[in-house]
């Protein structure tokens, strides 16, 4: 099952991880979140209005910068406790909780027929649902199809500096979901500045059970598999937990039909009963081939 998911995800992984063109817009929370904005709708502003808008933007960024310095060098201890879940993404029934995610599928890149939507339920939780279609388009290039994905929108700090999640004090990801019995792939991205590192990602296959009951899924960081562009690397590396940029959920299990995953929250936790550092062998395959 895992190999089939990676085999489908590989040819589409470059498009999956490319985030649509966005802009950063500060608001009253600690850090701004990126939102989608239509590129063709340009504002017709006068020179005075542009100057005023630039001043307001600079002022808000200065306030965010001062708040960042205060948080980093504050004498007060951080709000951290063992065995307690820190919800990073929480669906609370507001539009703001939806704007933190970007939804895409193979249909968005004109070589597939799958559709996906992320919306709020009547209870305020997030519902990731759609139809997975494994039909291959007749363009002469595509050989595999059928995937849908949601990825957290990139976040920026003051003055358009990229925000990185620092989870070095935690050791597992915790999700409260209500699935449909299908398997989904959890993705933790470490998009670097160079082209050779911007597709680095850690994967783990999450199995859900159908029915009306919620389930708490705990995945240690040590269980995530390192891959690049949807392909598992021969050389495995432990996750650098203070250099994380995105989190995503993908369905690509080669089973056409409707799917539905209801999400309450996605968080991190420090589990005192988890002592495993890394679950996979970390020897260098190239060095072994050279010795042989």
mmCIF file of C-alpha atoms in Angstrom:
data_model
loop_
_atom_site.group_PDB
_atom_site.id
_atom_site.type_symbol
_atom_site.label_atom_id
_atom_site.label_comp_id
_atom_site.label_asym_id
_atom_site.label_seq_id
_atom_site.Cartn_x
_atom_site.Cartn_y
_atom_site.Cartn_z
ATOM 1 C CA UNK A 1 0.000 0.000 0.000
ATOM 2 C CA UNK A 2 2.778 2.440 0.889
ATOM 3 C CA UNK A 3 4.693 1.754 -2.336
ATOM 4 C CA UNK A 4 1.581 2.347 -4.448
ATOM 5 C CA UNK A 5 0.984 5.726 -2.814
ATOM 6 C CA UNK A 6 4.568 6.845 -3.383
ATOM 7 C CA UNK A 7 4.475 5.595 -6.974
ATOM 8 C CA UNK A 8 1.444 7.755 -7.765
ATOM 9 C CA UNK A 9 2.713 10.729 -5.816
ATOM 10 C CA UNK A 10 6.146 10.832 -7.450
ATOM 11 C CA UNK A 11 5.284 12.289 -10.903
ATOM 12 C CA UNK A 12 2.978 14.881 -9.346
ATOM 13 C CA UNK A 13 5.021 15.787 -6.294
ATOM 14 C CA UNK A 14 6.689 18.784 -7.928
ATOM 15 C CA UNK A 15 3.307 20.301 -8.697
ATOM 16 C CA UNK A 16 1.906 19.321 -5.308
ATOM 17 C CA UNK A 17 4.582 21.168 -3.381
ATOM 18 C CA UNK A 18 4.502 24.315 -5.512
ATOM 19 C CA UNK A 19 2.481 26.918 -3.666
ATOM 20 C CA UNK A 20 0.323 29.257 -5.689
ATOM 21 C CA UNK A 21 1.494 32.846 -6.002
ATOM 22 C CA UNK A 22 0.526 34.619 -2.831
ATOM 23 C CA UNK A 23 1.218 37.760 -0.844
ATOM 24 C CA UNK A 24 1.759 38.312 2.837
ATOM 25 C CA UNK A 25 -0.648 40.473 4.750
ATOM 26 C CA UNK A 26 0.022 41.233 8.426
ATOM 27 C CA UNK A 27 -2.844 41.217 10.881
ATOM 28 C CA UNK A 28 -3.216 41.375 14.647
ATOM 29 C CA UNK A 29 -1.976 37.904 15.486
ATOM 30 C CA UNK A 30 1.623 37.194 16.357
ATOM 31 C CA UNK A 31 2.688 36.164 12.869
ATOM 32 C CA UNK A 32 0.962 36.805 9.547
ATOM 33 C CA UNK A 33 -0.262 34.017 7.321
ATOM 34 C CA UNK A 34 -0.093 33.960 3.544
ATOM 35 C CA UNK A 35 -3.361 34.218 1.660
ATOM 36 C CA UNK A 36 -4.194 33.713 -1.981
ATOM 37 C CA UNK A 37 -4.825 36.897 -3.930
ATOM 38 C CA UNK A 38 -5.892 37.157 -7.585
ATOM 39 C CA UNK A 39 -3.012 38.502 -9.611
ATOM 40 C CA UNK A 40 -5.140 40.123 -12.302
ATOM 41 C CA UNK A 41 -6.905 42.436 -9.842
ATOM 42 C CA UNK A 42 -4.491 45.348 -9.392
ATOM 43 C CA UNK A 43 -5.402 48.294 -7.201
ATOM 44 C CA UNK A 44 -5.454 51.712 -8.853
ATOM 45 C CA UNK A 45 -3.959 53.951 -6.197
ATOM 46 C CA UNK A 46 -2.621 57.458 -6.323
ATOM 47 C CA UNK A 47 0.914 58.293 -5.270
ATOM 48 C CA UNK A 48 -0.306 59.592 -1.928
ATOM 49 C CA UNK A 49 -2.344 56.454 -1.292
ATOM 50 C CA UNK A 50 0.619 54.251 -2.180
ATOM 51 C CA UNK A 51 2.809 56.211 0.203
ATOM 52 C CA UNK A 52 0.210 55.892 2.952
ATOM 53 C CA UNK A 53 -0.154 52.152 2.355
ATOM 54 C CA UNK A 54 3.626 51.678 2.434
ATOM 55 C CA UNK A 55 3.814 53.577 5.704
ATOM 56 C CA UNK A 56 1.078 51.468 7.286
ATOM 57 C CA UNK A 57 2.801 48.278 6.108
ATOM 58 C CA UNK A 58 6.152 49.418 7.499
ATOM 59 C CA UNK A 59 4.540 50.389 10.794
ATOM 60 C CA UNK A 60 2.797 47.037 11.219
ATOM 61 C CA UNK A 61 6.010 45.166 10.401
ATOM 62 C CA UNK A 62 7.915 47.179 12.992
ATOM 63 C CA UNK A 63 5.331 46.213 15.617
ATOM 64 C CA UNK A 64 5.680 42.554 14.648
ATOM 65 C CA UNK A 65 9.473 42.798 14.824
ATOM 66 C CA UNK A 66 9.341 44.262 18.320
ATOM 67 C CA UNK A 67 6.949 41.504 19.392
ATOM 68 C CA UNK A 68 9.287 38.844 17.991
ATOM 69 C CA UNK A 69 12.217 40.268 19.958
ATOM 70 C CA UNK A 70 10.101 40.336 23.101
ATOM 71 C CA UNK A 71 9.055 36.705 22.645
ATOM 72 C CA UNK A 72 12.612 35.513 21.985
ATOM 73 C CA UNK A 73 14.239 37.306 24.901
ATOM 74 C CA UNK A 74 11.427 37.269 27.406
ATOM 75 C CA UNK A 75 12.306 36.249 30.968
ATOM 76 C CA UNK A 76 9.033 34.388 31.322
ATOM 77 C CA UNK A 77 9.112 30.633 30.634
ATOM 78 C CA UNK A 78 7.546 29.214 27.490
ATOM 79 C CA UNK A 79 4.131 27.607 27.706
ATOM 80 C CA UNK A 80 5.339 24.028 27.460
ATOM 81 C CA UNK A 81 4.269 20.934 29.381
ATOM 82 C CA UNK A 82 5.003 17.257 28.849
ATOM 83 C CA UNK A 83 2.237 14.958 27.600
ATOM 84 C CA UNK A 84 0.035 17.925 26.672
ATOM 85 C CA UNK A 85 -1.049 18.578 23.091
ATOM 86 C CA UNK A 86 -0.187 21.939 21.571
ATOM 87 C CA UNK A 87 -2.689 22.507 18.742
ATOM 88 C CA UNK A 88 -0.880 24.198 15.842
ATOM 89 C CA UNK A 89 -3.832 24.164 13.433
ATOM 90 C CA UNK A 90 -7.317 24.203 14.917
ATOM 91 C CA UNK A 91 -10.575 24.367 12.972
ATOM 92 C CA UNK A 92 -12.774 26.587 15.099
ATOM 93 C CA UNK A 93 -15.557 27.399 12.639
ATOM 94 C CA UNK A 94 -13.995 30.632 11.356
ATOM 95 C CA UNK A 95 -12.855 31.543 7.872
ATOM 96 C CA UNK A 96 -9.412 32.283 9.272
ATOM 97 C CA UNK A 97 -8.901 28.584 10.065
ATOM 98 C CA UNK A 98 -9.618 27.735 6.408
ATOM 99 C CA UNK A 99 -7.325 30.436 5.028
ATOM 100 C CA UNK A 100 -4.379 28.673 6.629
ATOM 101 C CA UNK A 101 -4.610 25.863 4.056
ATOM 102 C CA UNK A 102 -4.140 25.504 0.304
ATOM 103 C CA UNK A 103 -6.088 22.805 -1.556
ATOM 104 C CA UNK A 104 -4.973 21.311 -4.857
ATOM 105 C CA UNK A 105 -5.355 18.162 -6.933
ATOM 106 C CA UNK A 106 -4.191 16.771 -10.248
ATOM 107 C CA UNK A 107 -7.040 18.621 -11.949
ATOM 108 C CA UNK A 108 -5.437 21.971 -11.077
ATOM 109 C CA UNK A 109 -2.527 21.206 -13.392
ATOM 110 C CA UNK A 110 -4.604 20.164 -16.429
ATOM 111 C CA UNK A 111 -3.632 16.502 -16.397
ATOM 112 C CA UNK A 112 -6.158 14.890 -14.078
ATOM 113 C CA UNK A 113 -9.796 14.664 -13.099
ATOM 114 C CA UNK A 114 -9.721 14.544 -9.292
ATOM 115 C CA UNK A 115 -11.486 17.239 -7.295
ATOM 116 C CA UNK A 116 -11.004 18.280 -3.675
ATOM 117 C CA UNK A 117 -12.498 20.836 -1.292
ATOM 118 C CA UNK A 118 -11.776 21.957 2.248
ATOM 119 C CA UNK A 119 -14.730 23.490 4.051
ATOM 120 C CA UNK A 120 -16.236 23.855 7.493
ATOM 121 C CA UNK A 121 -18.816 21.454 8.852
ATOM 122 C CA UNK A 122 -21.895 22.438 10.813
ATOM 123 C CA UNK A 123 -19.893 21.786 13.999
ATOM 124 C CA UNK A 124 -17.013 24.042 12.946
ATOM 125 C CA UNK A 125 -14.525 21.297 12.088
ATOM 126 C CA UNK A 126 -12.669 21.094 8.798
ATOM 127 C CA UNK A 127 -13.840 18.623 6.157
ATOM 128 C CA UNK A 128 -11.391 17.600 3.434
ATOM 129 C CA UNK A 129 -13.464 15.782 0.832
ATOM 130 C CA UNK A 130 -13.751 15.231 -2.879
ATOM 131 C CA UNK A 131 -13.559 12.584 -5.573
ATOM 132 C CA UNK A 132 -10.366 10.739 -6.424
ATOM 133 C CA UNK A 133 -10.144 9.885 -10.121
ATOM 134 C CA UNK A 134 -7.331 7.669 -11.413
ATOM 135 C CA UNK A 135 -8.035 8.230 -15.112
ATOM 136 C CA UNK A 136 -4.914 9.292 -16.970
ATOM 137 C CA UNK A 137 -5.233 12.197 -19.370
ATOM 138 C CA UNK A 138 -4.300 11.487 -22.982
ATOM 139 C CA UNK A 139 -1.564 14.100 -23.297
ATOM 140 C CA UNK A 140 1.221 11.677 -24.115
ATOM 141 C CA UNK A 141 3.227 12.536 -20.989
ATOM 142 C CA UNK A 142 1.198 11.628 -17.912
ATOM 143 C CA UNK A 143 1.464 8.023 -16.763
ATOM 144 C CA UNK A 144 -0.125 8.201 -13.290
ATOM 145 C CA UNK A 145 -3.003 10.211 -11.904
ATOM 146 C CA UNK A 146 -5.201 10.451 -8.875
ATOM 147 C CA UNK A 147 -4.166 12.596 -5.946
ATOM 148 C CA UNK A 148 -5.658 15.345 -3.756
ATOM 149 C CA UNK A 149 -3.770 17.387 -1.232
ATOM 150 C CA UNK A 150 -4.048 20.096 1.409
ATOM 151 C CA UNK A 151 -0.940 21.992 2.514
ATOM 152 C CA UNK A 152 -0.549 24.632 5.176
ATOM 153 C CA UNK A 153 -0.048 28.082 3.721
ATOM 154 C CA UNK A 154 3.454 29.538 4.128
ATOM 155 C CA UNK A 155 3.856 31.922 7.027
ATOM 156 C CA UNK A 156 6.021 35.008 7.238
ATOM 157 C CA UNK A 157 7.424 37.043 10.057
ATOM 158 C CA UNK A 158 8.095 40.759 9.949
ATOM 159 C CA UNK A 159 9.592 42.255 6.789
ATOM 160 C CA UNK A 160 8.658 39.210 4.693
ATOM 161 C CA UNK A 161 11.026 36.850 6.504
ATOM 162 C CA UNK A 162 10.056 33.201 6.216
ATOM 163 C CA UNK A 163 8.642 31.604 9.339
ATOM 164 C CA UNK A 164 9.889 28.183 10.428
ATOM 165 C CA UNK A 165 8.108 25.906 12.869
ATOM 166 C CA UNK A 166 10.328 24.955 15.798
ATOM 167 C CA UNK A 167 9.235 21.594 17.153
ATOM 168 C CA UNK A 168 12.520 20.539 18.748
ATOM 169 C CA UNK A 169 10.851 20.290 22.184
ATOM 170 C CA UNK A 170 8.277 17.792 20.859
ATOM 171 C CA UNK A 171 8.571 14.243 19.574
ATOM 172 C CA UNK A 172 5.259 13.409 17.883
ATOM 173 C CA UNK A 173 2.427 14.767 15.759
ATOM 174 C CA UNK A 174 -1.107 14.383 17.085
ATOM 175 C CA UNK A 175 -4.251 14.545 14.936
ATOM 176 C CA UNK A 176 -7.894 14.273 15.926
ATOM 177 C CA UNK A 177 -9.686 13.107 12.815
ATOM 178 C CA UNK A 178 -12.719 11.193 11.676
ATOM 179 C CA UNK A 179 -11.931 9.262 8.520
ATOM 180 C CA UNK A 180 -13.643 7.042 6.000
ATOM 181 C CA UNK A 181 -11.448 3.963 6.243
ATOM 182 C CA UNK A 182 -8.973 5.096 3.595
ATOM 183 C CA UNK A 183 -5.271 5.785 4.087
ATOM 184 C CA UNK A 184 -3.806 9.279 3.836
ATOM 185 C CA UNK A 185 -0.235 10.465 3.715
ATOM 186 C CA UNK A 186 1.091 12.982 6.233
ATOM 187 C CA UNK A 187 3.768 15.290 4.855
ATOM 188 C CA UNK A 188 6.200 17.489 6.789
ATOM 189 C CA UNK A 189 8.078 19.745 4.411
ATOM 190 C CA UNK A 190 11.493 21.336 4.813
ATOM 191 C CA UNK A 191 11.611 23.603 1.797
ATOM 192 C CA UNK A 192 15.079 25.083 1.498
ATOM 193 C CA UNK A 193 16.278 28.068 -0.476
ATOM 194 C CA UNK A 194 18.089 26.007 -3.112
ATOM 195 C CA UNK A 195 16.422 24.003 -5.851
ATOM 196 C CA UNK A 196 18.028 20.772 -4.649
ATOM 197 C CA UNK A 197 16.571 21.146 -1.150
ATOM 198 C CA UNK A 198 13.194 22.796 -1.658
ATOM 199 C CA UNK A 199 11.454 19.449 -2.237
ATOM 200 C CA UNK A 200 12.758 17.703 0.878
ATOM 201 C CA UNK A 201 9.848 16.138 2.709
ATOM 202 C CA UNK A 202 9.080 13.560 5.395
ATOM 203 C CA UNK A 203 6.166 11.153 4.858
ATOM 204 C CA UNK A 204 4.071 8.819 6.944
ATOM 205 C CA UNK A 205 0.998 6.835 5.887
ATOM 206 C CA UNK A 206 -1.973 7.411 8.206
ATOM 207 C CA UNK A 207 -4.666 4.737 8.315
ATOM 208 C CA UNK A 208 -8.154 5.825 9.286
ATOM 209 C CA UNK A 209 -11.175 3.805 10.312
ATOM 210 C CA UNK A 210 -14.680 4.461 9.123
ATOM 211 C CA UNK A 211 -17.630 5.123 11.333
ATOM 212 C CA UNK A 212 -19.003 7.987 13.387
ATOM 213 C CA UNK A 213 -16.308 7.992 16.066
ATOM 214 C CA UNK A 214 -13.300 10.300 16.314
ATOM 215 C CA UNK A 215 -9.812 8.872 16.608
ATOM 216 C CA UNK A 216 -6.621 10.335 18.046
ATOM 217 C CA UNK A 217 -3.633 9.527 15.843
ATOM 218 C CA UNK A 218 -0.156 9.910 17.317
ATOM 219 C CA UNK A 219 2.805 9.684 14.954
ATOM 220 C CA UNK A 220 6.340 9.993 16.387
ATOM 221 C CA UNK A 221 8.760 12.099 14.387
ATOM 222 C CA UNK A 222 11.082 9.105 14.294
ATOM 223 C CA UNK A 223 8.604 7.176 12.101
ATOM 224 C CA UNK A 224 8.559 9.676 9.241
ATOM 225 C CA UNK A 225 10.373 8.566 6.083
ATOM 226 C CA UNK A 226 12.624 11.010 4.251
ATOM 227 C CA UNK A 227 11.900 11.546 0.563
ATOM 228 C CA UNK A 228 12.470 13.963 -2.299
ATOM 229 C CA UNK A 229 9.920 14.747 -5.027
ATOM 230 C CA UNK A 230 7.682 11.915 -3.876
ATOM 231 C CA UNK A 231 10.405 9.246 -3.962
ATOM 232 C CA UNK A 232 11.822 7.583 -0.845
ATOM 233 C CA UNK A 233 15.534 8.238 -0.511
ATOM 234 C CA UNK A 234 17.953 5.382 -0.088
ATOM 235 C CA UNK A 235 19.792 7.359 2.589
ATOM 236 C CA UNK A 236 17.530 8.160 5.516
ATOM 237 C CA UNK A 237 18.050 11.113 7.834
ATOM 238 C CA UNK A 238 16.430 12.112 11.084
ATOM 239 C CA UNK A 239 14.115 15.103 10.935
ATOM 240 C CA UNK A 240 15.512 18.527 11.767
ATOM 241 C CA UNK A 241 12.639 19.639 13.979
ATOM 242 C CA UNK A 242 13.497 23.354 14.131
ATOM 243 C CA UNK A 243 13.482 23.836 10.349
ATOM 244 C CA UNK A 244 9.944 22.932 9.246
ATOM 245 C CA UNK A 245 8.019 25.023 6.741
ATOM 246 C CA UNK A 246 4.769 23.217 5.818
ATOM 247 C CA UNK A 247 2.482 20.401 6.852
ATOM 248 C CA UNK A 248 0.213 18.579 4.437
ATOM 249 C CA UNK A 249 -2.194 15.678 3.991
ATOM 250 C CA UNK A 250 -2.409 13.762 0.702
ATOM 251 C CA UNK A 251 -4.661 11.017 -0.571
ATOM 252 C CA UNK A 252 -3.350 8.924 -3.460
ATOM 253 C CA UNK A 253 -4.229 5.296 -2.715
ATOM 254 C CA UNK A 254 -5.225 4.304 -6.292
ATOM 255 C CA UNK A 255 -8.839 3.745 -5.238
ATOM 256 C CA UNK A 256 -11.156 5.930 -7.325
ATOM 257 C CA UNK A 257 -14.217 7.285 -5.626
ATOM 258 C CA UNK A 258 -15.312 9.784 -3.007
ATOM 259 C CA UNK A 259 -13.262 10.416 0.106
ATOM 260 C CA UNK A 260 -13.874 12.396 3.271
ATOM 261 C CA UNK A 261 -11.596 13.285 6.158
ATOM 262 C CA UNK A 262 -12.909 15.439 8.983
ATOM 263 C CA UNK A 263 -10.237 17.235 11.007
ATOM 264 C CA UNK A 264 -10.591 18.797 14.424
ATOM 265 C CA UNK A 265 -7.006 19.850 15.115
ATOM 266 C CA UNK A 266 -3.400 19.070 14.222
ATOM 267 C CA UNK A 267 -0.861 19.546 16.963
ATOM 268 C CA UNK A 268 2.404 18.407 18.485
ATOM 269 C CA UNK A 269 3.198 16.815 21.823
ATOM 270 C CA UNK A 270 6.132 15.682 23.916
ATOM 271 C CA UNK A 271 5.368 12.105 24.865
ATOM 272 C CA UNK A 272 7.474 11.012 27.820
ATOM 273 C CA UNK A 273 6.946 7.327 26.963
ATOM 274 C CA UNK A 274 8.538 7.696 23.522
ATOM 275 C CA UNK A 275 12.306 7.146 23.664
ATOM 276 C CA UNK A 276 12.967 6.327 20.008
ATOM 277 C CA UNK A 277 15.250 8.754 18.179
ATOM 278 C CA UNK A 278 15.001 7.345 14.652
ATOM 279 C CA UNK A 279 13.288 4.166 13.455
ATOM 280 C CA UNK A 280 15.304 3.536 10.283
ATOM 281 C CA UNK A 281 18.878 2.690 9.446
ATOM 282 C CA UNK A 282 21.013 5.736 8.731
ATOM 283 C CA UNK A 283 23.980 4.179 6.930
ATOM 284 C CA UNK A 284 25.072 5.740 3.634
ATOM 285 C CA UNK A 285 24.085 3.515 0.709
ATOM 286 C CA UNK A 286 26.636 5.092 -1.636
ATOM 287 C CA UNK A 287 29.498 4.306 0.741
ATOM 288 C CA UNK A 288 28.347 0.695 0.993
ATOM 289 C CA UNK A 289 28.217 0.370 -2.810
ATOM 290 C CA UNK A 290 31.713 1.814 -3.067
ATOM 291 C CA UNK A 291 33.076 -0.709 -0.562
ATOM 292 C CA UNK A 292 31.445 -3.602 -2.399
#
